[in-house]
Amino acid sequence: VTDPALVALDWGTSSLRAWLLGHGGEAIAAKAAPLGVLNVPVGGFARAFREVCGEWLREPLPAIACGMVGSRQGWAEAPYAPCPAGFADLTHGFVWADAGEGRRVALVPGLSCVDPAGVPDVMRGEETQVFGALGNVGGDGVFVLPGTHSKWVDVAGGRIERFATHMTGEVFAVLRTQSILGRLMAADAPHDPAAFRRGWEATLGSDGGLLHRLFGARTLALFDRLTPAGGASYLSGLLIGDEVRNALAMRRPATATLIGEPALCGLYREVLAACGVEARIASAEATARGLWRIAAASGLVRER
Amino acid sequence: VTDPALVALDWGTSSLRAWLLGHGGEAIAAKAAPLGVLNVPVGGFARAFREVCGEWLREPLPAIACGMVGSRQGWAEAPYAPCPAGFADLTHGFVWADAGEGRRVALVPGLSCVDPAGVPDVMRGEETQVFGALGNVGGDGVFVLPGTHSKWVDVAGGRIERFATHMTGEVFAVLRTQSILGRLMAADAPHDPAAFRRGWEATLGSDGGLLHRLFGARTLALFDRLTPAGGASYLSGLLIGDEVRNALAMRRPATATLIGEPALCGLYREVLAACGVEARIASAEATARGLWRIAAASGLVRER
């Protein structure tokens, strides 16, 4: 049996994932609980931590956590570190949360940056995934984290230079369930690859703007050129196409790394390929790897 | 007392407006009822017509109606006439609805066109407003009808050449009430001119795409750079700015005519002015004027 070296937590809005990592950063054990930040009562984080990780805490082990647990609504607030930011900026921004019984947990700060319009942007947790997926610790690359609030992250010399959030997943969800577009869509239809492709082709192949193209999801259905079963996939294609098109207008890499749910990453890879960008999909364990690397950079653990 | 010449109906999704027009097209009387197409039971249109217009129907008068009343969900379906389309195409597309007691109502067809991506677009009712607002019957111009589904309409030689719908108003409503953006916004705050201006300035002044800029409505509030009272106006500025920017990428007129609710038209005029387009706001009676002109073109009435 490997000796444990670190308790690593990915503590987000809706769930908590925890790993017991060995001295090479390898996972010895893993747990998950629906104890996201929104589900933990004020003052209840130490208890939730002990509930999930209790059996790993019989011997003294360092612990580290990333994600919304470090937000104002979380265990303790770890203020955003401004970009550009590397490992040292994250470890200098650690805030120590008191877990009781003499234990404490290092909370990794999120990152902030300012976009070309002078508007701030923020992330919490994604910085750890990016540093975990980075091929080598001082590397470069463009990282795409699709989801409710997709992130596009530019890394140079091992530092996150800048990033941008796109509300693609949330806009998809509200339009599908709350707008007139949803009325002509079958609920819970499986992914329709042809309809998805038509959606991003409509976006990449013409101007006119997203607010115009969205209406096409309705008119195509009215003219029986889009089936109810294909409606949601077409909308998804429109939105992901718009995100990719606009994100690539701000940066134009030859390759990119996708981090996230594999099926969703596959959709983004398809659209990126159509734009001439070759994308690889990172290992699902990017977060645990990132937490290990940040802990190693801080001296919390020593990599054997 | 002027002799009546025409019963003219603007019969939309949520309401019915009716005018009794004189031989010069002037309004002698007007009514409104919450008897929109969604609120009239199947088979109930003739009765609703008689309920609202009954006292005008003691003598035989021609009647004309535009809007969703001519859709598949309406009184009778008047199929879309394809663009380009002028007065003759609308009158040739009349469908006659039976109002009982020997009466009938001419339903004005909607229009369809195909956008540069090959996707169909449709309108019902707006064509009548445009023809009513057109300075002279054979005129030219760009017409903007802001609302739930905004329309941009290009008229040349008295014909609607093409048009495009933007889902601006509906996207605003669902994001404000159903997305994370609404959580940091005061409900029912009055219009905040400075926040509105910051929104469209952010859109016009930078690339990055709407899905990215939307997230700025959240981050600015997180950093206390946008008040809850200003949140909805900022979001409105982002969306109207995006619509105007993308619509002007497809056509670049020196002037435009706005048709619609005056306060909303004022917001569009502000953004158009920032883009170098001088906009005038059409008279609120564009619909009645358009119905009169279409009735005159069809021979249903003879203008004195």
mmCIF file of N, CA, C and O in Angstrom, chain A residues 157-247:
data_model
loop_
_atom_site.group_PDB
_atom_site.id
_atom_site.type_symbol
_atom_site.label_atom_id
_atom_site.label_comp_id
_atom_site.label_asym_id
_atom_site.label_seq_id
_atom_site.Cartn_x
_atom_site.Cartn_y
_atom_site.Cartn_z
ATOM 1 N N GLY A 157 4.672 30.383 -20.916
ATOM 2 C CA GLY A 157 5.747 30.257 -19.930
ATOM 3 C C GLY A 157 5.237 29.791 -18.581
ATOM 4 O O GLY A 157 5.740 30.228 -17.538
ATOM 5 N N GLY A 158 4.231 28.918 -18.582
ATOM 6 C CA GLY A 158 3.739 28.383 -17.320
ATOM 7 C C GLY A 158 2.872 29.336 -16.532
ATOM 8 O O GLY A 158 2.526 29.059 -15.383
ATOM 9 N N ARG A 159 2.475 30.458 -17.143
ATOM 10 C CA ARG A 159 1.588 31.405 -16.454
ATOM 11 C C ARG A 159 0.321 31.611 -17.275
ATOM 12 O O ARG A 159 0.355 31.642 -18.506
ATOM 13 N N ILE A 160 -0.795 31.758 -16.589
ATOM 14 C CA ILE A 160 -2.045 32.105 -17.271
ATOM 15 C C ILE A 160 -1.987 33.600 -17.568
ATOM 16 O O ILE A 160 -1.996 34.430 -16.657
ATOM 17 N N GLU A 161 -1.890 33.907 -18.866
ATOM 18 C CA GLU A 161 -1.743 35.305 -19.288
ATOM 19 C C GLU A 161 -3.075 36.030 -19.213
ATOM 20 O O GLU A 161 -3.160 37.175 -18.785
ATOM 21 N N ARG A 162 -4.116 35.376 -19.729
ATOM 22 C CA ARG A 162 -5.462 35.969 -19.747
ATOM 23 C C ARG A 162 -6.438 34.842 -20.023
ATOM 24 O O ARG A 162 -6.045 33.737 -20.410
ATOM 25 N N PHE A 163 -7.728 35.143 -19.838
ATOM 26 C CA PHE A 163 -8.764 34.158 -20.136
ATOM 27 C C PHE A 163 -10.065 34.899 -20.391
ATOM 28 O O PHE A 163 -10.190 36.102 -20.107
ATOM 29 N N ALA A 164 -11.031 34.183 -20.934
ATOM 30 C CA ALA A 164 -12.345 34.791 -21.200
ATOM 31 C C ALA A 164 -13.420 33.752 -20.943
ATOM 32 O O ALA A 164 -13.289 32.580 -21.310
ATOM 33 N N THR A 165 -14.482 34.194 -20.305
ATOM 34 C CA THR A 165 -15.640 33.345 -20.030
ATOM 35 C C THR A 165 -16.718 33.585 -21.086
ATOM 36 O O THR A 165 -16.962 34.725 -21.479
ATOM 37 N N HIS A 166 -17.360 32.507 -21.532
ATOM 38 C CA HIS A 166 -18.506 32.588 -22.448
ATOM 39 C C HIS A 166 -19.659 31.837 -21.777
ATOM 40 O O HIS A 166 -19.501 30.684 -21.364
ATOM 41 N N MET A 167 -20.835 32.467 -21.730
ATOM 42 C CA MET A 167 -21.972 31.878 -20.999
ATOM 43 C C MET A 167 -22.730 30.852 -21.844
ATOM 44 O O MET A 167 -23.956 30.688 -21.693
ATOM 45 N N THR A 168 -22.041 30.130 -22.653
ATOM 46 C CA THR A 168 -22.660 29.264 -23.662
ATOM 47 C C THR A 168 -23.619 28.234 -23.065
ATOM 48 O O THR A 168 -24.761 28.086 -23.512
ATOM 49 N N GLY A 169 -23.159 27.481 -22.082
ATOM 50 C CA GLY A 169 -23.990 26.422 -21.522
ATOM 51 C C GLY A 169 -25.228 26.957 -20.833
ATOM 52 O O GLY A 169 -26.324 26.396 -20.969
ATOM 53 N N GLU A 170 -25.085 28.052 -20.124
ATOM 54 C CA GLU A 170 -26.252 28.605 -19.436
ATOM 55 C C GLU A 170 -27.246 29.198 -20.425
ATOM 56 O O GLU A 170 -28.468 29.020 -20.277
ATOM 57 N N VAL A 171 -26.763 29.885 -21.451
ATOM 58 C CA VAL A 171 -27.675 30.441 -22.460
ATOM 59 C C VAL A 171 -28.396 29.299 -23.181
ATOM 60 O O VAL A 171 -29.607 29.385 -23.439
ATOM 61 N N PHE A 172 -27.694 28.226 -23.474
ATOM 62 C CA PHE A 172 -28.351 27.060 -24.077
ATOM 63 C C PHE A 172 -29.489 26.566 -23.188
ATOM 64 O O PHE A 172 -30.616 26.340 -23.650
ATOM 65 N N ALA A 173 -29.205 26.418 -21.909
ATOM 66 C CA ALA A 173 -30.208 25.870 -20.991
ATOM 67 C C ALA A 173 -31.433 26.777 -20.882
ATOM 68 O O ALA A 173 -32.570 26.301 -20.934
ATOM 69 N N VAL A 174 -31.225 28.087 -20.743
ATOM 70 C CA VAL A 174 -32.398 28.958 -20.569
ATOM 71 C C VAL A 174 -33.186 29.087 -21.868
ATOM 72 O O VAL A 174 -34.426 29.150 -21.838
ATOM 73 N N LEU A 175 -32.507 29.108 -23.003
ATOM 74 C CA LEU A 175 -33.257 29.211 -24.261
ATOM 75 C C LEU A 175 -34.037 27.930 -24.541
ATOM 76 O O LEU A 175 -35.152 27.963 -25.043
ATOM 77 N N ARG A 176 -33.442 26.791 -24.213
ATOM 78 C CA ARG A 176 -34.114 25.535 -24.499
ATOM 79 C C ARG A 176 -35.341 25.348 -23.610
ATOM 80 O O ARG A 176 -36.374 24.838 -24.046
ATOM 81 N N THR A 177 -35.233 25.778 -22.365
ATOM 82 C CA THR A 177 -36.323 25.492 -21.436
ATOM 83 C C THR A 177 -37.279 26.665 -21.251
ATOM 84 O O THR A 177 -38.425 26.454 -20.849
ATOM 85 N N GLN A 178 -36.821 27.913 -21.531
ATOM 86 C CA GLN A 178 -37.637 29.074 -21.155
ATOM 87 C C GLN A 178 -38.063 29.935 -22.330
ATOM 88 O O GLN A 178 -38.851 30.865 -22.147
ATOM 89 N N SER A 179 -37.539 29.702 -23.533
ATOM 90 C CA SER A 179 -37.862 30.591 -24.654
ATOM 91 C C SER A 179 -38.786 29.904 -25.637
ATOM 92 O O SER A 179 -39.045 28.698 -25.561
ATOM 93 N N ILE A 180 -39.246 30.674 -26.616
ATOM 94 C CA ILE A 180 -40.109 30.148 -27.659
ATOM 95 C C ILE A 180 -39.394 29.049 -28.449
ATOM 96 O O ILE A 180 -40.050 28.181 -29.039
ATOM 97 N N LEU A 181 -38.063 29.060 -28.454
ATOM 98 C CA LEU A 181 -37.320 28.047 -29.226
ATOM 99 C C LEU A 181 -37.605 26.646 -28.703
ATOM 100 O O LEU A 181 -37.651 25.681 -29.460
ATOM 101 N N GLY A 182 -37.771 26.531 -27.393
ATOM 102 C CA GLY A 182 -37.977 25.214 -26.812
ATOM 103 C C GLY A 182 -39.299 24.578 -27.186
ATOM 104 O O GLY A 182 -39.439 23.355 -27.126
ATOM 105 N N ARG A 183 -40.269 25.410 -27.599
ATOM 106 C CA ARG A 183 -41.608 24.868 -27.873
ATOM 107 C C ARG A 183 -41.619 23.900 -29.036
ATOM 108 O O ARG A 183 -42.496 23.044 -29.119
ATOM 109 N N LEU A 184 -40.673 24.063 -29.948
ATOM 110 C CA LEU A 184 -40.638 23.179 -31.118
ATOM 111 C C LEU A 184 -39.559 22.108 -30.974
ATOM 112 O O LEU A 184 -39.185 21.465 -31.940
ATOM 113 N N MET A 185 -39.040 21.929 -29.758
ATOM 114 C CA MET A 185 -37.991 20.929 -29.532
ATOM 115 C C MET A 185 -38.532 19.792 -28.688
ATOM 116 O O MET A 185 -39.250 20.023 -27.721
ATOM 117 N N ALA A 186 -38.136 18.570 -29.056
ATOM 118 C CA ALA A 186 -38.460 17.421 -28.230
ATOM 119 C C ALA A 186 -37.610 17.486 -26.963
ATOM 120 O O ALA A 186 -36.409 17.746 -27.027
ATOM 121 N N ALA A 187 -38.244 17.251 -25.811
ATOM 122 C CA ALA A 187 -37.497 17.246 -24.558
ATOM 123 C C ALA A 187 -36.649 15.983 -24.485
ATOM 124 O O ALA A 187 -37.079 14.909 -24.897
ATOM 125 N N ASP A 188 -35.423 16.138 -24.016
ATOM 126 C CA ASP A 188 -34.558 14.987 -23.750
ATOM 127 C C ASP A 188 -34.250 14.149 -24.996
ATOM 128 O O ASP A 188 -34.032 12.933 -24.887
ATOM 129 N N ALA A 189 -34.279 14.751 -26.172
ATOM 130 C CA ALA A 189 -33.864 14.014 -27.368
ATOM 131 C C ALA A 189 -32.363 13.752 -27.300
ATOM 132 O O ALA A 189 -31.610 14.560 -26.765
ATOM 133 N N PRO A 190 -31.907 12.610 -27.820
ATOM 134 C CA PRO A 190 -30.459 12.362 -27.831
ATOM 135 C C PRO A 190 -29.767 13.314 -28.802
ATOM 136 O O PRO A 190 -30.407 13.934 -29.646
ATOM 137 N N HIS A 191 -28.450 13.429 -28.662
ATOM 138 C CA HIS A 191 -27.669 14.289 -29.546
ATOM 139 C C HIS A 191 -27.891 13.889 -30.999
ATOM 140 O O HIS A 191 -27.855 12.716 -31.339
ATOM 141 N N ASP A 192 -28.134 14.876 -31.857
ATOM 142 C CA ASP A 192 -28.366 14.661 -33.286
ATOM 143 C C ASP A 192 -27.170 15.266 -34.030
ATOM 144 O O ASP A 192 -27.100 16.480 -34.226
ATOM 145 N N PRO A 193 -26.217 14.417 -34.451
ATOM 146 C CA PRO A 193 -24.968 14.954 -35.029
ATOM 147 C C PRO A 193 -25.211 15.819 -36.266
ATOM 148 O O PRO A 193 -24.538 16.836 -36.457
ATOM 149 N N ALA A 194 -26.173 15.441 -37.123
ATOM 150 C CA ALA A 194 -26.400 16.220 -38.347
ATOM 151 C C ALA A 194 -26.970 17.595 -38.014
ATOM 152 O O ALA A 194 -26.571 18.604 -38.610
ATOM 153 N N ALA A 195 -27.899 17.659 -37.057
ATOM 154 C CA ALA A 195 -28.484 18.955 -36.680
ATOM 155 C C ALA A 195 -27.439 19.828 -35.998
ATOM 156 O O ALA A 195 -27.376 21.042 -36.233
ATOM 157 N N PHE A 196 -26.596 19.218 -35.149
ATOM 158 C CA PHE A 196 -25.519 19.978 -34.501
ATOM 159 C C PHE A 196 -24.602 20.590 -35.555
ATOM 160 O O PHE A 196 -24.254 21.776 -35.488
ATOM 161 N N ARG A 197 -24.258 19.809 -36.556
ATOM 162 C CA ARG A 197 -23.369 20.286 -37.603
ATOM 163 C C ARG A 197 -24.010 21.435 -38.386
ATOM 164 O O ARG A 197 -23.364 22.431 -38.702
ATOM 165 N N ARG A 198 -25.299 21.296 -38.702
ATOM 166 C CA ARG A 198 -25.985 22.386 -39.405
ATOM 167 C C ARG A 198 -25.955 23.673 -38.579
ATOM 168 O O ARG A 198 -25.835 24.771 -39.125
ATOM 169 N N GLY A 199 -26.060 23.529 -37.262
ATOM 170 C CA GLY A 199 -26.029 24.711 -36.404
ATOM 171 C C GLY A 199 -24.693 25.432 -36.482
ATOM 172 O O GLY A 199 -24.643 26.641 -36.734
ATOM 173 N N TRP A 200 -23.585 24.706 -36.288
ATOM 174 C CA TRP A 200 -22.308 25.437 -36.312
ATOM 175 C C TRP A 200 -21.928 25.853 -37.720
ATOM 176 O O TRP A 200 -21.248 26.874 -37.901
ATOM 177 N N GLU A 201 -22.381 25.114 -38.723
ATOM 178 C CA GLU A 201 -22.113 25.568 -40.093
ATOM 179 C C GLU A 201 -22.837 26.884 -40.387
ATOM 180 O O GLU A 201 -22.288 27.768 -41.048
ATOM 181 N N ALA A 202 -24.067 27.021 -39.893
ATOM 182 C CA ALA A 202 -24.797 28.283 -40.098
ATOM 183 C C ALA A 202 -24.053 29.435 -39.431
ATOM 184 O O ALA A 202 -23.975 30.546 -39.966
ATOM 185 N N THR A 203 -23.482 29.171 -38.249
ATOM 186 C CA THR A 203 -22.760 30.225 -37.534
ATOM 187 C C THR A 203 -21.438 30.565 -38.209
ATOM 188 O O THR A 203 -21.109 31.736 -38.381
ATOM 189 N N LEU A 204 -20.669 29.554 -38.555
ATOM 190 C CA LEU A 204 -19.333 29.815 -39.112
ATOM 191 C C LEU A 204 -19.426 30.348 -40.534
ATOM 192 O O LEU A 204 -18.529 31.053 -40.993
ATOM 193 N N GLY A 205 -20.521 30.010 -41.234
ATOM 194 C CA GLY A 205 -20.590 30.328 -42.652
ATOM 195 C C GLY A 205 -21.214 31.664 -42.982
ATOM 196 O O GLY A 205 -21.307 32.010 -44.161
ATOM 197 N N SER A 206 -21.650 32.419 -42.010
ATOM 198 C CA SER A 206 -22.332 33.672 -42.345
ATOM 199 C C SER A 206 -22.247 34.650 -41.197
ATOM 200 O O SER A 206 -22.043 34.269 -40.049
ATOM 201 N N ASP A 207 -22.457 35.929 -41.524
ATOM 202 C CA ASP A 207 -22.556 36.944 -40.488
ATOM 203 C C ASP A 207 -24.024 37.125 -40.126
ATOM 204 O O ASP A 207 -24.869 36.336 -40.529
ATOM 205 N N GLY A 208 -24.322 38.146 -39.391
ATOM 206 C CA GLY A 208 -25.720 38.398 -39.028
ATOM 207 C C GLY A 208 -25.904 38.405 -37.536
ATOM 208 O O GLY A 208 -26.837 39.032 -37.036
ATOM 209 N N GLY A 209 -25.018 37.706 -36.803
ATOM 210 C CA GLY A 209 -25.088 37.794 -35.355
ATOM 211 C C GLY A 209 -25.901 36.683 -34.726
ATOM 212 O O GLY A 209 -26.848 36.155 -35.304
ATOM 213 N N LEU A 210 -25.514 36.354 -33.496
ATOM 214 C CA LEU A 210 -26.163 35.258 -32.775
ATOM 215 C C LEU A 210 -27.650 35.504 -32.564
ATOM 216 O O LEU A 210 -28.468 34.588 -32.712
ATOM 217 N N LEU A 211 -28.030 36.734 -32.216
ATOM 218 C CA LEU A 211 -29.442 37.007 -31.911
ATOM 219 C C LEU A 211 -30.317 36.771 -33.134
ATOM 220 O O LEU A 211 -31.495 36.418 -33.000
ATOM 221 N N HIS A 212 -29.760 36.981 -34.325
ATOM 222 C CA HIS A 212 -30.492 36.640 -35.552
ATOM 223 C C HIS A 212 -30.496 35.128 -35.783
ATOM 224 O O HIS A 212 -31.537 34.526 -36.046
ATOM 225 N N ARG A 213 -29.337 34.499 -35.671
ATOM 226 C CA ARG A 213 -29.271 33.075 -36.007
ATOM 227 C C ARG A 213 -30.152 32.231 -35.087
ATOM 228 O O ARG A 213 -30.695 31.199 -35.483
ATOM 229 N N LEU A 214 -30.281 32.660 -33.837
ATOM 230 C CA LEU A 214 -31.139 31.912 -32.902
ATOM 231 C C LEU A 214 -32.553 31.769 -33.463
ATOM 232 O O LEU A 214 -33.177 30.709 -33.323
ATOM 233 N N PHE A 215 -33.053 32.831 -34.097
ATOM 234 C CA PHE A 215 -34.422 32.770 -34.618
ATOM 235 C C PHE A 215 -34.548 31.705 -35.698
ATOM 236 O O PHE A 215 -35.641 31.153 -35.913
ATOM 237 N N GLY A 216 -33.433 31.397 -36.355
ATOM 238 C CA GLY A 216 -33.453 30.346 -37.376
ATOM 239 C C GLY A 216 -33.829 28.984 -36.808
ATOM 240 O O GLY A 216 -34.399 28.138 -37.517
ATOM 241 N N ALA A 217 -33.526 28.751 -35.525
ATOM 242 C CA ALA A 217 -33.923 27.475 -34.916
ATOM 243 C C ALA A 217 -35.445 27.350 -34.893
ATOM 244 O O ALA A 217 -35.995 26.240 -34.909
ATOM 245 N N ARG A 218 -36.129 28.490 -34.878
ATOM 246 C CA ARG A 218 -37.588 28.467 -34.920
ATOM 247 C C ARG A 218 -38.107 28.365 -36.361
ATOM 248 O O ARG A 218 -38.993 27.560 -36.647
ATOM 249 N N THR A 219 -37.574 29.206 -37.243
ATOM 250 C CA THR A 219 -38.115 29.234 -38.608
ATOM 251 C C THR A 219 -37.838 27.921 -39.332
ATOM 252 O O THR A 219 -38.695 27.439 -40.076
ATOM 253 N N LEU A 220 -36.666 27.328 -39.127
ATOM 254 C CA LEU A 220 -36.409 26.036 -39.774
ATOM 255 C C LEU A 220 -37.432 25.001 -39.327
ATOM 256 O O LEU A 220 -37.908 24.189 -40.126
ATOM 257 N N ALA A 221 -37.786 25.025 -38.055
ATOM 258 C CA ALA A 221 -38.806 24.097 -37.557
ATOM 259 C C ALA A 221 -40.181 24.420 -38.151
ATOM 260 O O ALA A 221 -40.919 23.517 -38.543
ATOM 261 N N LEU A 222 -40.507 25.720 -38.253
ATOM 262 C CA LEU A 222 -41.803 26.114 -38.836
ATOM 263 C C LEU A 222 -41.939 25.621 -40.271
ATOM 264 O O LEU A 222 -43.024 25.270 -40.724
ATOM 265 N N PHE A 223 -40.804 25.601 -41.008
ATOM 266 C CA PHE A 223 -40.818 25.177 -42.404
ATOM 267 C C PHE A 223 -40.491 23.681 -42.549
ATOM 268 O O PHE A 223 -40.150 23.229 -43.628
ATOM 269 N N ASP A 224 -40.573 22.949 -41.444
ATOM 270 C CA ASP A 224 -40.330 21.500 -41.441
ATOM 271 C C ASP A 224 -38.951 21.144 -41.975
ATOM 272 O O ASP A 224 -38.765 20.085 -42.588
ATOM 273 N N ARG A 225 -37.980 22.032 -41.761
ATOM 274 C CA ARG A 225 -36.611 21.729 -42.180
ATOM 275 C C ARG A 225 -35.737 21.369 -40.976
ATOM 276 O O ARG A 225 -34.536 21.185 -41.102
ATOM 277 N N LEU A 226 -36.351 21.315 -39.803
ATOM 278 C CA LEU A 226 -35.639 20.891 -38.592
ATOM 279 C C LEU A 226 -36.656 20.120 -37.761
ATOM 280 O O LEU A 226 -37.748 20.632 -37.493
ATOM 281 N N THR A 227 -36.318 18.898 -37.373
ATOM 282 C CA THR A 227 -37.258 18.086 -36.606
ATOM 283 C C THR A 227 -37.220 18.483 -35.127
ATOM 284 O O THR A 227 -36.211 19.008 -34.645
ATOM 285 N N PRO A 228 -38.299 18.226 -34.405
ATOM 286 C CA PRO A 228 -38.265 18.461 -32.956
ATOM 287 C C PRO A 228 -37.097 17.720 -32.291
ATOM 288 O O PRO A 228 -36.473 18.239 -31.368
ATOM 289 N N ALA A 229 -36.779 16.521 -32.790
ATOM 290 C CA ALA A 229 -35.686 15.746 -32.196
ATOM 291 C C ALA A 229 -34.327 16.400 -32.440
ATOM 292 O O ALA A 229 -33.392 16.197 -31.674
ATOM 293 N N GLY A 230 -34.199 17.198 -33.504
ATOM 294 C CA GLY A 230 -32.920 17.837 -33.817
ATOM 295 C C GLY A 230 -32.792 19.250 -33.293
ATOM 296 O O GLY A 230 -31.706 19.838 -33.357
ATOM 297 N N GLY A 231 -33.880 19.797 -32.749
ATOM 298 C CA GLY A 231 -33.892 21.207 -32.382
ATOM 299 C C GLY A 231 -32.823 21.593 -31.362
ATOM 300 O O GLY A 231 -32.107 22.580 -31.544
ATOM 301 N N ALA A 232 -32.695 20.817 -30.297
ATOM 302 C CA ALA A 232 -31.742 21.183 -29.251
ATOM 303 C C ALA A 232 -30.308 21.058 -29.765
ATOM 304 O O ALA A 232 -29.447 21.877 -29.433
ATOM 305 N N SER A 233 -30.032 20.059 -30.592
ATOM 306 C CA SER A 233 -28.678 19.908 -31.130
ATOM 307 C C SER A 233 -28.339 21.047 -32.088
ATOM 308 O O SER A 233 -27.200 21.523 -32.129
ATOM 309 N N TYR A 234 -29.326 21.495 -32.869
ATOM 310 C CA TYR A 234 -29.096 22.646 -33.754
ATOM 311 C C TYR A 234 -28.753 23.875 -32.921
ATOM 312 O O TYR A 234 -27.786 24.598 -33.211
ATOM 313 N N LEU A 235 -29.546 24.126 -31.855
ATOM 314 C CA LEU A 235 -29.284 25.267 -30.969
ATOM 315 C C LEU A 235 -27.898 25.162 -30.347
ATOM 316 O O LEU A 235 -27.155 26.151 -30.281
ATOM 317 N N SER A 236 -27.534 23.963 -29.919
ATOM 318 C CA SER A 236 -26.202 23.747 -29.354
ATOM 319 C C SER A 236 -25.125 24.080 -30.383
ATOM 320 O O SER A 236 -24.116 24.721 -30.065
ATOM 321 N N GLY A 237 -25.337 23.666 -31.631
ATOM 322 C CA GLY A 237 -24.377 23.972 -32.690
ATOM 323 C C GLY A 237 -24.252 25.466 -32.942
ATOM 324 O O GLY A 237 -23.144 25.985 -33.118
ATOM 325 N N LEU A 238 -25.383 26.166 -32.947
ATOM 326 C CA LEU A 238 -25.352 27.628 -33.109
ATOM 327 C C LEU A 238 -24.509 28.276 -32.016
ATOM 328 O O LEU A 238 -23.672 29.138 -32.284
ATOM 329 N N LEU A 239 -24.737 27.859 -30.773
ATOM 330 C CA LEU A 239 -24.100 28.532 -29.629
ATOM 331 C C LEU A 239 -22.625 28.172 -29.531
ATOM 332 O O LEU A 239 -21.778 29.038 -29.329
ATOM 333 N N ILE A 240 -22.300 26.886 -29.653
ATOM 334 C CA ILE A 240 -20.886 26.496 -29.581
ATOM 335 C C ILE A 240 -20.141 27.077 -30.778
ATOM 336 O O ILE A 240 -19.001 27.546 -30.651
ATOM 337 N N GLY A 241 -20.788 27.089 -31.940
ATOM 338 C CA GLY A 241 -20.170 27.711 -33.111
ATOM 339 C C GLY A 241 -19.862 29.179 -32.863
ATOM 340 O O GLY A 241 -18.783 29.674 -33.201
ATOM 341 N N ASP A 242 -20.801 29.889 -32.242
ATOM 342 C CA ASP A 242 -20.596 31.308 -31.955
ATOM 343 C C ASP A 242 -19.466 31.504 -30.954
ATOM 344 O O ASP A 242 -18.620 32.389 -31.112
ATOM 345 N N GLU A 243 -19.431 30.665 -29.923
ATOM 346 C CA GLU A 243 -18.347 30.776 -28.938
ATOM 347 C C GLU A 243 -16.990 30.560 -29.599
ATOM 348 O O GLU A 243 -16.053 31.349 -29.417
ATOM 349 N N VAL A 244 -16.868 29.474 -30.373
ATOM 350 C CA VAL A 244 -15.584 29.134 -30.980
ATOM 351 C C VAL A 244 -15.160 30.228 -31.965
ATOM 352 O O VAL A 244 -14.003 30.671 -31.970
ATOM 353 N N ARG A 245 -16.107 30.678 -32.776
ATOM 354 C CA ARG A 245 -15.787 31.722 -33.753
ATOM 355 C C ARG A 245 -15.254 32.983 -33.066
ATOM 356 O O ARG A 245 -14.241 33.559 -33.480
ATOM 357 N N ASN A 246 -15.949 33.431 -32.019
ATOM 358 C CA ASN A 246 -15.528 34.657 -31.350
ATOM 359 C C ASN A 246 -14.256 34.469 -30.535
ATOM 360 O O ASN A 246 -13.424 35.367 -30.472
ATOM 361 N N ALA A 247 -14.106 33.318 -29.925
ATOM 362 C CA ALA A 247 -12.889 33.071 -29.140
ATOM 363 C C ALA A 247 -11.672 33.002 -30.069
ATOM 364 O O ALA A 247 -10.596 33.499 -29.728
#
